[in-house]
mmCIF file of C-alpha atoms and ligand atoms in Angstrom:
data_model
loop_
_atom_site.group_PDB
_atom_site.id
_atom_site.type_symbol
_atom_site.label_atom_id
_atom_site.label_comp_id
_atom_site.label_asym_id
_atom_site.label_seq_id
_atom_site.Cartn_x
_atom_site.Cartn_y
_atom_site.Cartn_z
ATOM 1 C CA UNK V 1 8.863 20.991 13.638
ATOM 2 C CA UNK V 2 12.088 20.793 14.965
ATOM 3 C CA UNK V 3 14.735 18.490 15.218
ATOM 4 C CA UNK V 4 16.633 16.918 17.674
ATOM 5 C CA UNK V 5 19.759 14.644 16.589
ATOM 6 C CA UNK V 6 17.117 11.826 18.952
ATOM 7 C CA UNK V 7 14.238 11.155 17.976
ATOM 8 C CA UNK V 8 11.236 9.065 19.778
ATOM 9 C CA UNK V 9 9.605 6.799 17.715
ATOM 10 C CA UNK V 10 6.891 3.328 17.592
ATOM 11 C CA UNK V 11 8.903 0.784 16.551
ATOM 12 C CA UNK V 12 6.614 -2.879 17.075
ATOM 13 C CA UNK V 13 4.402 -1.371 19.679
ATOM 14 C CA UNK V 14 7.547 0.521 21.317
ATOM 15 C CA UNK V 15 8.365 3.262 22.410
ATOM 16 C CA UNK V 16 11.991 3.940 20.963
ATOM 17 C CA UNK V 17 14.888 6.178 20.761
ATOM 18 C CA UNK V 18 16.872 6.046 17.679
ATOM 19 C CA UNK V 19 20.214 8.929 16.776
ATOM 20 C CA UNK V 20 19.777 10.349 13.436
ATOM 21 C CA UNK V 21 22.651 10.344 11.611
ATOM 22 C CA UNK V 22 23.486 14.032 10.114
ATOM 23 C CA UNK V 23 23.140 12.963 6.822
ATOM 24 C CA UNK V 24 19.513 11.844 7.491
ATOM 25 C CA UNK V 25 18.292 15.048 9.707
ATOM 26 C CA UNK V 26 19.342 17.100 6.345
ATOM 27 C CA UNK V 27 17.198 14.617 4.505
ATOM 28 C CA UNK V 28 14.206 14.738 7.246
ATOM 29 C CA UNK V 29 14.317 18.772 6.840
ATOM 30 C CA UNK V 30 14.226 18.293 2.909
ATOM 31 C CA UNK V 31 11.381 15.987 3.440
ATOM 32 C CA UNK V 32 9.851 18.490 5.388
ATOM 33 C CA UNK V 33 10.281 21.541 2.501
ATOM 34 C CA UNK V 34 8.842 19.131 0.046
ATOM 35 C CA UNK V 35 5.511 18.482 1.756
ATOM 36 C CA UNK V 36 5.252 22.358 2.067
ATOM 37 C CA UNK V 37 6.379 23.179 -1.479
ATOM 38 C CA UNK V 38 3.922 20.315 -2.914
ATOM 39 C CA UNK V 39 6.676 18.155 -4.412
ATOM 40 C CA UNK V 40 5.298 14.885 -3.711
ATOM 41 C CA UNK V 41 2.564 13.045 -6.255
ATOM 42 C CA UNK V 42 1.385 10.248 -6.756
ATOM 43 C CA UNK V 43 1.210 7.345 -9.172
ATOM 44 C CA UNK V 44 -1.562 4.766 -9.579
ATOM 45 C CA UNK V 45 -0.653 0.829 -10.242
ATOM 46 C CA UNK V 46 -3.387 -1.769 -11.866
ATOM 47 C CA UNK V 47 -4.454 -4.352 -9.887
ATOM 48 C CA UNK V 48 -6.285 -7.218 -12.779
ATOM 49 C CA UNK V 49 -9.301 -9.559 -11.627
ATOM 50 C CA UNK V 50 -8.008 -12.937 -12.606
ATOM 51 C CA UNK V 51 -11.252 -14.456 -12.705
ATOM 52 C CA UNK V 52 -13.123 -11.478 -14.976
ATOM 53 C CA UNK V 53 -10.341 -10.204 -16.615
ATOM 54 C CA UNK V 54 -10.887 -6.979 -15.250
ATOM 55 C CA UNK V 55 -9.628 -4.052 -13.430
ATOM 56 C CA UNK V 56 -10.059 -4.216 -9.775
ATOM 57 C CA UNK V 57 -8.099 -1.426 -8.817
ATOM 58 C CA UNK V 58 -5.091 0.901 -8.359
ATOM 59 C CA UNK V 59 -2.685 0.981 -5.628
ATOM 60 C CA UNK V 60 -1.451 4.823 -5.047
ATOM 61 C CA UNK V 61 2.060 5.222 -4.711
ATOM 62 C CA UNK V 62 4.083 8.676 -3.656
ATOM 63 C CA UNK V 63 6.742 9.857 -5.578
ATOM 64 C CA UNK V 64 9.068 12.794 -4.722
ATOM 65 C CA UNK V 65 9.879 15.575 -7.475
ATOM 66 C CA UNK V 66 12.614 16.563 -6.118
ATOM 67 C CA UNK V 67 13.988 20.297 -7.823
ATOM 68 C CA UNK V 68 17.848 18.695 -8.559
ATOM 69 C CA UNK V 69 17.523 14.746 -8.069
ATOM 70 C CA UNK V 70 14.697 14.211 -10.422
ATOM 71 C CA UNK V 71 12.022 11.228 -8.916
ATOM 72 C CA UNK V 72 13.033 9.633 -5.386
ATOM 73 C CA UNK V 73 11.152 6.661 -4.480
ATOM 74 C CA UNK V 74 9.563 6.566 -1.083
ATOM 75 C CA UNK V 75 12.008 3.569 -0.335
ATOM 76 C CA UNK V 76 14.308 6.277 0.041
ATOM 77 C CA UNK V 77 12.570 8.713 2.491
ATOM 78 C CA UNK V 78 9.304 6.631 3.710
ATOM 79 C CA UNK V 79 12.024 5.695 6.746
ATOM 80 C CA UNK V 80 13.267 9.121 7.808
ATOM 81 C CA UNK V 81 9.510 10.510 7.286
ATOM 82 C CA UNK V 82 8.469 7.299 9.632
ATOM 83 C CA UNK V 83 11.318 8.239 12.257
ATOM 84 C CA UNK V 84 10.458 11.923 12.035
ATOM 85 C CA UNK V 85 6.945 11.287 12.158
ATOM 86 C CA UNK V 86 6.776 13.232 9.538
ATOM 87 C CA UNK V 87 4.779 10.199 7.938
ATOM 88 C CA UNK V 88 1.952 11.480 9.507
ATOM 89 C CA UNK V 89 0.917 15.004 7.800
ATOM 90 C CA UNK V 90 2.391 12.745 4.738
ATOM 91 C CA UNK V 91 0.476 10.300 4.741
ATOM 92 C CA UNK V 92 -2.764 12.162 5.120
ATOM 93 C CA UNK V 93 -2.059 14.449 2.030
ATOM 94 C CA UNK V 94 -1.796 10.621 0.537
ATOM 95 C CA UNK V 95 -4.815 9.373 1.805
ATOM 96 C CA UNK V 96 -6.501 13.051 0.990
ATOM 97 C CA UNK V 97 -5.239 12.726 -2.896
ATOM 98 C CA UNK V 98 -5.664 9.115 -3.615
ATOM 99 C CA UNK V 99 -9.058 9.914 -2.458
ATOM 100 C CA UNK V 100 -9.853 12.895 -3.782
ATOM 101 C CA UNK V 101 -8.779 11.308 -7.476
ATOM 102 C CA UNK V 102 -10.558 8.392 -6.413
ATOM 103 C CA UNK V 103 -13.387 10.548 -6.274
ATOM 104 C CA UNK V 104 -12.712 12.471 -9.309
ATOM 105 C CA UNK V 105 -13.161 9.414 -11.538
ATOM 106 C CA UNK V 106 -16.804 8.904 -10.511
ATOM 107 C CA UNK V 107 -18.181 9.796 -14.364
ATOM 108 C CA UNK V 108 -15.994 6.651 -15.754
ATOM 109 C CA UNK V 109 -17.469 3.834 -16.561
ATOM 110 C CA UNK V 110 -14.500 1.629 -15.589
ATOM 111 C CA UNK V 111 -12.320 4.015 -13.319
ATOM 112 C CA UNK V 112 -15.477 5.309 -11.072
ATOM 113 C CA UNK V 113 -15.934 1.573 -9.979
ATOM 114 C CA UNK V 114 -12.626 0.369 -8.540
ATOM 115 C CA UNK V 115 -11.262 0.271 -5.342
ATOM 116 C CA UNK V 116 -8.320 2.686 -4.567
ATOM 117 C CA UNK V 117 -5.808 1.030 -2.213
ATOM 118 C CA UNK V 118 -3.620 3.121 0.022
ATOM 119 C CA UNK V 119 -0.770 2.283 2.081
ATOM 120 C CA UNK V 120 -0.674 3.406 5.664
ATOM 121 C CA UNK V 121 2.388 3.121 7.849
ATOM 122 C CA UNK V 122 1.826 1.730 11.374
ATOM 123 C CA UNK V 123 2.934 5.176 13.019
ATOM 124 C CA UNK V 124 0.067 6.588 11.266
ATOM 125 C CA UNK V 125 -2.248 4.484 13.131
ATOM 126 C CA UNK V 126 -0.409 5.023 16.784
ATOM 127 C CA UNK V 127 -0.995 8.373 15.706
ATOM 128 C CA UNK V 128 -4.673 8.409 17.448
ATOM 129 C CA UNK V 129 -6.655 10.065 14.744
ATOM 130 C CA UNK V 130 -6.331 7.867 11.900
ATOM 131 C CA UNK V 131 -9.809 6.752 12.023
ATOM 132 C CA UNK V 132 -11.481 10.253 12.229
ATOM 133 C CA UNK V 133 -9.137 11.779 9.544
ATOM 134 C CA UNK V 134 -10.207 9.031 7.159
ATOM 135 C CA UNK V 135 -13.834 9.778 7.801
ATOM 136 C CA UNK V 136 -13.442 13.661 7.639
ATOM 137 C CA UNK V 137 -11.563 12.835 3.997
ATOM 138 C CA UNK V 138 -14.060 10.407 2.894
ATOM 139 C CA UNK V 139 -16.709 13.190 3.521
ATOM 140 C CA UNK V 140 -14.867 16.012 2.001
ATOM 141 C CA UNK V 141 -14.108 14.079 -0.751
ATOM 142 C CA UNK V 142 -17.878 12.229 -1.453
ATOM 143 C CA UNK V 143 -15.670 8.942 -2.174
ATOM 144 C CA UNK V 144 -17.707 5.678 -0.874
ATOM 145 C CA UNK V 145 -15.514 3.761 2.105
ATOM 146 C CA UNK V 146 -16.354 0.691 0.298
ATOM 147 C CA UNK V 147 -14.213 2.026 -2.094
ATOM 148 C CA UNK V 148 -11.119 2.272 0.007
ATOM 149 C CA UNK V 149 -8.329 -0.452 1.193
ATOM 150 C CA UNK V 150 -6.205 0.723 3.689
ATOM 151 C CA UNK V 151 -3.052 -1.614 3.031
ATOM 152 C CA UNK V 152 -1.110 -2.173 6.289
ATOM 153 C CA UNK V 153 2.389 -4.468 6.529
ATOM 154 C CA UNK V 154 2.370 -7.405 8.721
ATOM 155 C CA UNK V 155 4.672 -5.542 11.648
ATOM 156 C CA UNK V 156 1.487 -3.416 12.121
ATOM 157 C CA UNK V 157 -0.232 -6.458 13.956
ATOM 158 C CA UNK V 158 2.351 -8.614 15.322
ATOM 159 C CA UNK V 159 2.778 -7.370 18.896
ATOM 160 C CA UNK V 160 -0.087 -5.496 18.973
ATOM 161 C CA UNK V 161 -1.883 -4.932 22.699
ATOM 162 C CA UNK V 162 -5.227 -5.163 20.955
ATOM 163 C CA UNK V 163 -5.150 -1.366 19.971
ATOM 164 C CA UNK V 164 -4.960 -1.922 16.438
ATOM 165 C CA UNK V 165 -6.695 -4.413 15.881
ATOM 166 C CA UNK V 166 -10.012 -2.490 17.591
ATOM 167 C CA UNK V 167 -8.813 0.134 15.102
ATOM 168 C CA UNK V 168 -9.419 -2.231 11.869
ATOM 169 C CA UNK V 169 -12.603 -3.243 13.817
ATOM 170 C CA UNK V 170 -13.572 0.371 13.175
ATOM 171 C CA UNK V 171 -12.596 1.221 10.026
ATOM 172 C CA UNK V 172 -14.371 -2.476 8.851
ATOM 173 C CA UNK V 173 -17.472 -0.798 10.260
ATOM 174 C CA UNK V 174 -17.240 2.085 8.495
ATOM 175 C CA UNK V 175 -17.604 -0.347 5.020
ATOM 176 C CA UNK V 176 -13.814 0.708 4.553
ATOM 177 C CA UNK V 177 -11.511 -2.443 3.108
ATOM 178 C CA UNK V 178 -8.260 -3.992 4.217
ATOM 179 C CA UNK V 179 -5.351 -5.609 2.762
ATOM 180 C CA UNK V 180 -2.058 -7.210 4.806
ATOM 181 C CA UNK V 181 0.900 -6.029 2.635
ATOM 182 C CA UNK V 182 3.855 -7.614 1.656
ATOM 183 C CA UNK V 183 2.810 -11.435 3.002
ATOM 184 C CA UNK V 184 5.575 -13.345 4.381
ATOM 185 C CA UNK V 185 8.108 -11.316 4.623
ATOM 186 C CA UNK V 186 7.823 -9.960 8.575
ATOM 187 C CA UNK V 187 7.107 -12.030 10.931
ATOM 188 C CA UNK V 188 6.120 -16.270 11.587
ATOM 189 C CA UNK V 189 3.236 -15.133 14.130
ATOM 190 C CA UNK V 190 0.038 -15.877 12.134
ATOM 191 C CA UNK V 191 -2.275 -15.424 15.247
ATOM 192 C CA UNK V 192 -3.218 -12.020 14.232
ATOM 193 C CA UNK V 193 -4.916 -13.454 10.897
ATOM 194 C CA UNK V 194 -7.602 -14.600 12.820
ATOM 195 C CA UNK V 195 -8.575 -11.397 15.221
ATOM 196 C CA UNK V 196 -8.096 -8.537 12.396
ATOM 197 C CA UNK V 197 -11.146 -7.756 9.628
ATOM 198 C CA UNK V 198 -8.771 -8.382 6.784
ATOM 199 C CA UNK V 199 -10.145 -8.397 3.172
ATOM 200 C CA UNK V 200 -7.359 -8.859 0.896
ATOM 201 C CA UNK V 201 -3.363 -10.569 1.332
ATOM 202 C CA UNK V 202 -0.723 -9.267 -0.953
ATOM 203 C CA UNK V 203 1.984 -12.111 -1.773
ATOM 204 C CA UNK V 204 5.236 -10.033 -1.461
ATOM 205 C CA UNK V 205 7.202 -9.646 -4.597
ATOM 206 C CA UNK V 206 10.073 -11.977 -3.381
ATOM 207 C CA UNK V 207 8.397 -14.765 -3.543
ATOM 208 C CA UNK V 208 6.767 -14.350 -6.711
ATOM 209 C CA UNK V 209 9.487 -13.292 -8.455
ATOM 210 C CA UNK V 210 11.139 -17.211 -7.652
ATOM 211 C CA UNK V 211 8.174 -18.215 -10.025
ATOM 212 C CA UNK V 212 7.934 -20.951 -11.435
ATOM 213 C CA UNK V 213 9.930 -23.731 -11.457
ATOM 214 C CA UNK V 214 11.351 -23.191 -7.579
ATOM 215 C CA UNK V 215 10.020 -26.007 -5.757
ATOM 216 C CA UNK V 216 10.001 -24.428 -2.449
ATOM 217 C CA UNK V 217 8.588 -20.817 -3.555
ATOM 218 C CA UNK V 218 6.553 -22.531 -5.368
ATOM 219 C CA UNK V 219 5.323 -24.384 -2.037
ATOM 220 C CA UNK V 220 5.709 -21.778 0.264
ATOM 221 C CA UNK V 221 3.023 -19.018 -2.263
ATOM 222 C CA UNK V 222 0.637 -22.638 -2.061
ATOM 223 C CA UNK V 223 0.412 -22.415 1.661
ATOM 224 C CA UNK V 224 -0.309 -18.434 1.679
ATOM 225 C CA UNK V 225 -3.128 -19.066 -0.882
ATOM 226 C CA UNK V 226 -4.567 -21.983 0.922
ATOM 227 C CA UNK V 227 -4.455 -20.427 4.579
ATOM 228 C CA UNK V 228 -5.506 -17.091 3.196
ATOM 229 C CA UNK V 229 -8.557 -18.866 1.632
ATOM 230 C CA UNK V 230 -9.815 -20.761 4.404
ATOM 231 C CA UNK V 231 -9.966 -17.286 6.180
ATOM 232 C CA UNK V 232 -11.767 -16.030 3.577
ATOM 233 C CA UNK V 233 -8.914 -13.711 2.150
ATOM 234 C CA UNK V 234 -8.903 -12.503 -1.573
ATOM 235 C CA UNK V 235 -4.985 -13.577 -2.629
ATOM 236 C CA UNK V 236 -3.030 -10.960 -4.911
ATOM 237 C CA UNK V 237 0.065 -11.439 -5.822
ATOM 238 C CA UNK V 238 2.252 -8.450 -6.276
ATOM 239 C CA UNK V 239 5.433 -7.681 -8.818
ATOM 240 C CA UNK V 240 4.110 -10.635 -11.281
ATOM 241 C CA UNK V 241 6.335 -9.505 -14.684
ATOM 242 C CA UNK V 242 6.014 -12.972 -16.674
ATOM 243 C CA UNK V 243 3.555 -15.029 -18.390
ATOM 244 C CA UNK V 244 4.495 -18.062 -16.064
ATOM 245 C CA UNK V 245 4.382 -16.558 -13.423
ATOM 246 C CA UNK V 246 0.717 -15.416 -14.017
ATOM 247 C CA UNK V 247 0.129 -18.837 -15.465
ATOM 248 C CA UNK V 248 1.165 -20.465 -12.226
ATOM 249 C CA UNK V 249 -0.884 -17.822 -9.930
ATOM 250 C CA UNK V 250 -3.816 -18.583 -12.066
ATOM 251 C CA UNK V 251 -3.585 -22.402 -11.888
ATOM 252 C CA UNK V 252 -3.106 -22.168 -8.013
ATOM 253 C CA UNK V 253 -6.479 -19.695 -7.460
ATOM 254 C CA UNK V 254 -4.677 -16.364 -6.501
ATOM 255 C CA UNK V 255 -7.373 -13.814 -6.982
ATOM 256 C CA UNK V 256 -5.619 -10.537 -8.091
ATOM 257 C CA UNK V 257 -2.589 -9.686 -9.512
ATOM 258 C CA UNK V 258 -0.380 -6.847 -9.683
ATOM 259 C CA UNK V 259 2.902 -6.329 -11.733
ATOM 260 C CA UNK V 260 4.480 -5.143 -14.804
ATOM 261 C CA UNK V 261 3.323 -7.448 -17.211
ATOM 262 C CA UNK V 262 0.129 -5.373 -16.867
ATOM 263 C CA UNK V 263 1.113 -2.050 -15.941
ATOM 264 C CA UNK V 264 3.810 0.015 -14.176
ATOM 265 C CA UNK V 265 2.505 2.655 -11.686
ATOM 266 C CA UNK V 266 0.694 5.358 -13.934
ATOM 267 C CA UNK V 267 0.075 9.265 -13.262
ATOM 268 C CA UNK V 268 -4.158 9.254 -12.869
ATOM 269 C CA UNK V 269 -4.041 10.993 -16.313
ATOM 270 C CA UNK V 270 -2.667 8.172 -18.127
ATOM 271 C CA UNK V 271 -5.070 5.687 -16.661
ATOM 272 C CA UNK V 272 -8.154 6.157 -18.887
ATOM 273 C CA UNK V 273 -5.974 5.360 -21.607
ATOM 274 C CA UNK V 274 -4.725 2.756 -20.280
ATOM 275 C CA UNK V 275 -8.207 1.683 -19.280
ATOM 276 C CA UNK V 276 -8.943 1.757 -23.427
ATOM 277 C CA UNK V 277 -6.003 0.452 -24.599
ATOM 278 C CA UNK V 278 -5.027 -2.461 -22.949
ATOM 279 C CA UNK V 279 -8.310 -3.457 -22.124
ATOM 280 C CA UNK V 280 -7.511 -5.941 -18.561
ATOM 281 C CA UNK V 281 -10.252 -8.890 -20.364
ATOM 282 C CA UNK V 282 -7.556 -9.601 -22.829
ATOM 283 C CA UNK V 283 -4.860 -9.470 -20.204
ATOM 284 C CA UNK V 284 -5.040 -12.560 -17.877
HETATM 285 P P1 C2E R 301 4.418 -1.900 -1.629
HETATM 286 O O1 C2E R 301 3.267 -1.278 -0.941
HETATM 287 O O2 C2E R 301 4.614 -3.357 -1.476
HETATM 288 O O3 C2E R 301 4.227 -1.485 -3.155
HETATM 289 C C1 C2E R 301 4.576 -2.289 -4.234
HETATM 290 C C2 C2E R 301 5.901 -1.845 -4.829
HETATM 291 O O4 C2E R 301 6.295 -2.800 -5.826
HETATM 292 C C3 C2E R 301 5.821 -0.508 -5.564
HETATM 293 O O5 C2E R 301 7.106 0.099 -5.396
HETATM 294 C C4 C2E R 301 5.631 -0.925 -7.015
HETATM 295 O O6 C2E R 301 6.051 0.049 -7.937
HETATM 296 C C5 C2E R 301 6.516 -2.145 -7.056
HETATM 297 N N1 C2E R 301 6.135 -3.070 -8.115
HETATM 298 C C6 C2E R 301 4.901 -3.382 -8.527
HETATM 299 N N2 C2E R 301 4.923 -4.299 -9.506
HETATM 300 C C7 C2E R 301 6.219 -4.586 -9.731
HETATM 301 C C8 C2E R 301 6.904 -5.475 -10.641
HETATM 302 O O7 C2E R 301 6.296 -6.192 -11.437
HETATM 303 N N3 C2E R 301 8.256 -5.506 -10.555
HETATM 304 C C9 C2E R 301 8.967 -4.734 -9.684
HETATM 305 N N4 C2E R 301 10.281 -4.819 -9.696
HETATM 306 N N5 C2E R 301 8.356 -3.884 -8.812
HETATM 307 C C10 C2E R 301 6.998 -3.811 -8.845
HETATM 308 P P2 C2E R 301 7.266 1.608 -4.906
HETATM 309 O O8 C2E R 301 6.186 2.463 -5.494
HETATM 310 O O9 C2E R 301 8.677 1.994 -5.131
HETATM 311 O O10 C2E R 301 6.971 1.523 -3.367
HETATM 312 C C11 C2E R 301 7.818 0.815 -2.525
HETATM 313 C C12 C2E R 301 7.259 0.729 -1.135
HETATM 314 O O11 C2E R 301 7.207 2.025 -0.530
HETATM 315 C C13 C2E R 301 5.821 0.225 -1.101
HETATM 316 O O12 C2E R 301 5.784 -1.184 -1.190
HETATM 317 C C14 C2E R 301 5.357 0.756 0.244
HETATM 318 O O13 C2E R 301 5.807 -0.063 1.287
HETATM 319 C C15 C2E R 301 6.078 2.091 0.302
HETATM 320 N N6 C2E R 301 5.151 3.131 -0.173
HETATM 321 C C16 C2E R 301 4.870 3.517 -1.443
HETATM 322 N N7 C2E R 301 3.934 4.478 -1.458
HETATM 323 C C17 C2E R 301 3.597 4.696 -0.159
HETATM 324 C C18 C2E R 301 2.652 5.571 0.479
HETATM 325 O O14 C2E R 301 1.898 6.329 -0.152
HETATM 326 N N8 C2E R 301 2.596 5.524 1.875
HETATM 327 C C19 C2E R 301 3.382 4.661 2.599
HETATM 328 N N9 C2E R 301 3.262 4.664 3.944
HETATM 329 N N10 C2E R 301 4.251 3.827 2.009
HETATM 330 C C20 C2E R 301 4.367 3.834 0.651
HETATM 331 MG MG1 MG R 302 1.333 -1.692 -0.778
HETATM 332 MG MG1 MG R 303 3.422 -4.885 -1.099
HETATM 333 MG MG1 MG R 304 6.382 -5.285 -1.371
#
């Protein structure tokens, strides 16, 4: 690949052109050397069944082990890999490894049940081969699709010209899952609720972490879990870290949660232990 100080790139359905700063085509290059030197891994987060008390799933996460800066988060260099496109061979080594470990955990009793939730950035579905690549990888790596949520941020359906949303139609088909990421936080436009496949909303972390005790948050995550019911939407709320929290996400029917108080993200060889240990029944 190489790089021009402009780059073209999808922003909301559009074709753009944004000017890299310097700073950033150094970081998009380092980006680059990473994928090829095999420097990004990934973690795996718990997501807890309210209503059994058990694990549901994991959400994969990338990390960057970078040689002098120690662990970057992809907050840090999801952007520049989105305007470099380089999110797209990224995100299918994601999608191949959360799989493949997906996969892997087949022989446990608790672990070869779950779901595995990846996310997937809009660009990678404007990229015209999502669908097929997620098949191929399914196939190569013997995971089930019912086992898969693709998790996909609101700005992936808001000013959509129908493209997408045929795309969800086809990975629904396929038995694959999907979850609308980071609730609330994007856009007012709700229309889209009602034409995509969607299986699961994620309450964004802002508004949880206003819990409890703020009237209005407390209002506003009652709405999402009342509109997301009636369209048949499973509710989890993400970054729960306190007991009241829980307590009032439990009281108001949210399905799934996702936080610290049950786990940080985990490398996939701590979660059998975890699995053991902290045992999700006695959790919620
Ligand atoms: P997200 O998909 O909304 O992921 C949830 C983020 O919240 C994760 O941050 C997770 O570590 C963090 N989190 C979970 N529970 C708590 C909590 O109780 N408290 C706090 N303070 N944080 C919590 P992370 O891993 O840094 O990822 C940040 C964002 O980067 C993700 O937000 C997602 O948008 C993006 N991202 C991460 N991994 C990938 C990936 O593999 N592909 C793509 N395209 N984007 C990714
Ligand atoms: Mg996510
Ligand atoms: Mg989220
Ligand atoms: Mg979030």
């Amino acid at each position: 690949i190489i790089y021009t100080l402009s780059v073209t790139y999808y922003h909301q359905g559009q074709v753009s052109e944004k000017v890299l700063p310097a700073t950033d085509m150094d970081f998009a290059s380092q980006v680059e050397t990473a994928l090829d030197n095999q420097q990004f891994f990934m973690m795996y987060q718990p997501q807890v069944d309210f209503k059994t008390g058990k694990l549901k799933g994991v959400e994969a996460l990338v990390r960057w082990r970078h040689p002098e800066k120690g662990i970057i988060s992809p907050e840090k260099f999801i952007r520049v890999a989105e305007l470099t496109g380089l999110i797209v061979p990224l995100g299918k080594w994601i999608m191949q490894t959360a799989c493949a470990q997906a996969a892997q955990w087949k022989d446990h009793p608790v672990l070869g049940k779950i779901e595995v939730s990846v996310n997937v950035s809009a660009l990678q579905l404007k990229s015209g081969t999502l669908v097929e690549e997620i098949m191929q990888i399914l196939q190569d790596t013997g995971l089930a699709p019912e086992r898969l949520v693709i998790e996909l941020t609101e700005s992936s359906f808001v000013q959509d010209d129908g493209e997408n949303a045929r795309l969800m139609h086809q990975l629904k088909e396929a038995g694959i899952k999907l979850a609308i990421d980071d609730f609330g936080t994007g856009y007012s436009c709700l229309s889209y609720l009602r034409d995509i496949p969607g299986d699961y909303l994620k309450v964004d972390r802002s508004f949880v972490m206003e819990l409890p005790g703020h009237n209005k948050a407390e209002a506003v995550i009652q709405a999402i879990v009342s509109l997301g019911k009636s369209l048949d939407y499973r509710i989890i709320a993400e970054g729960v870290e306190t007991q009241a929290q829980a307590d009032f996400l439990k009281s108001i029917g949210c399905d799934i949660v996702q936080g610290f108080l049950y786990a940080k993200p985990l490398e996939a060889d701590a979660l059998p232990q975890w699995v053991s240990v902290a045992q999700p029944e006695t959790l919620t």
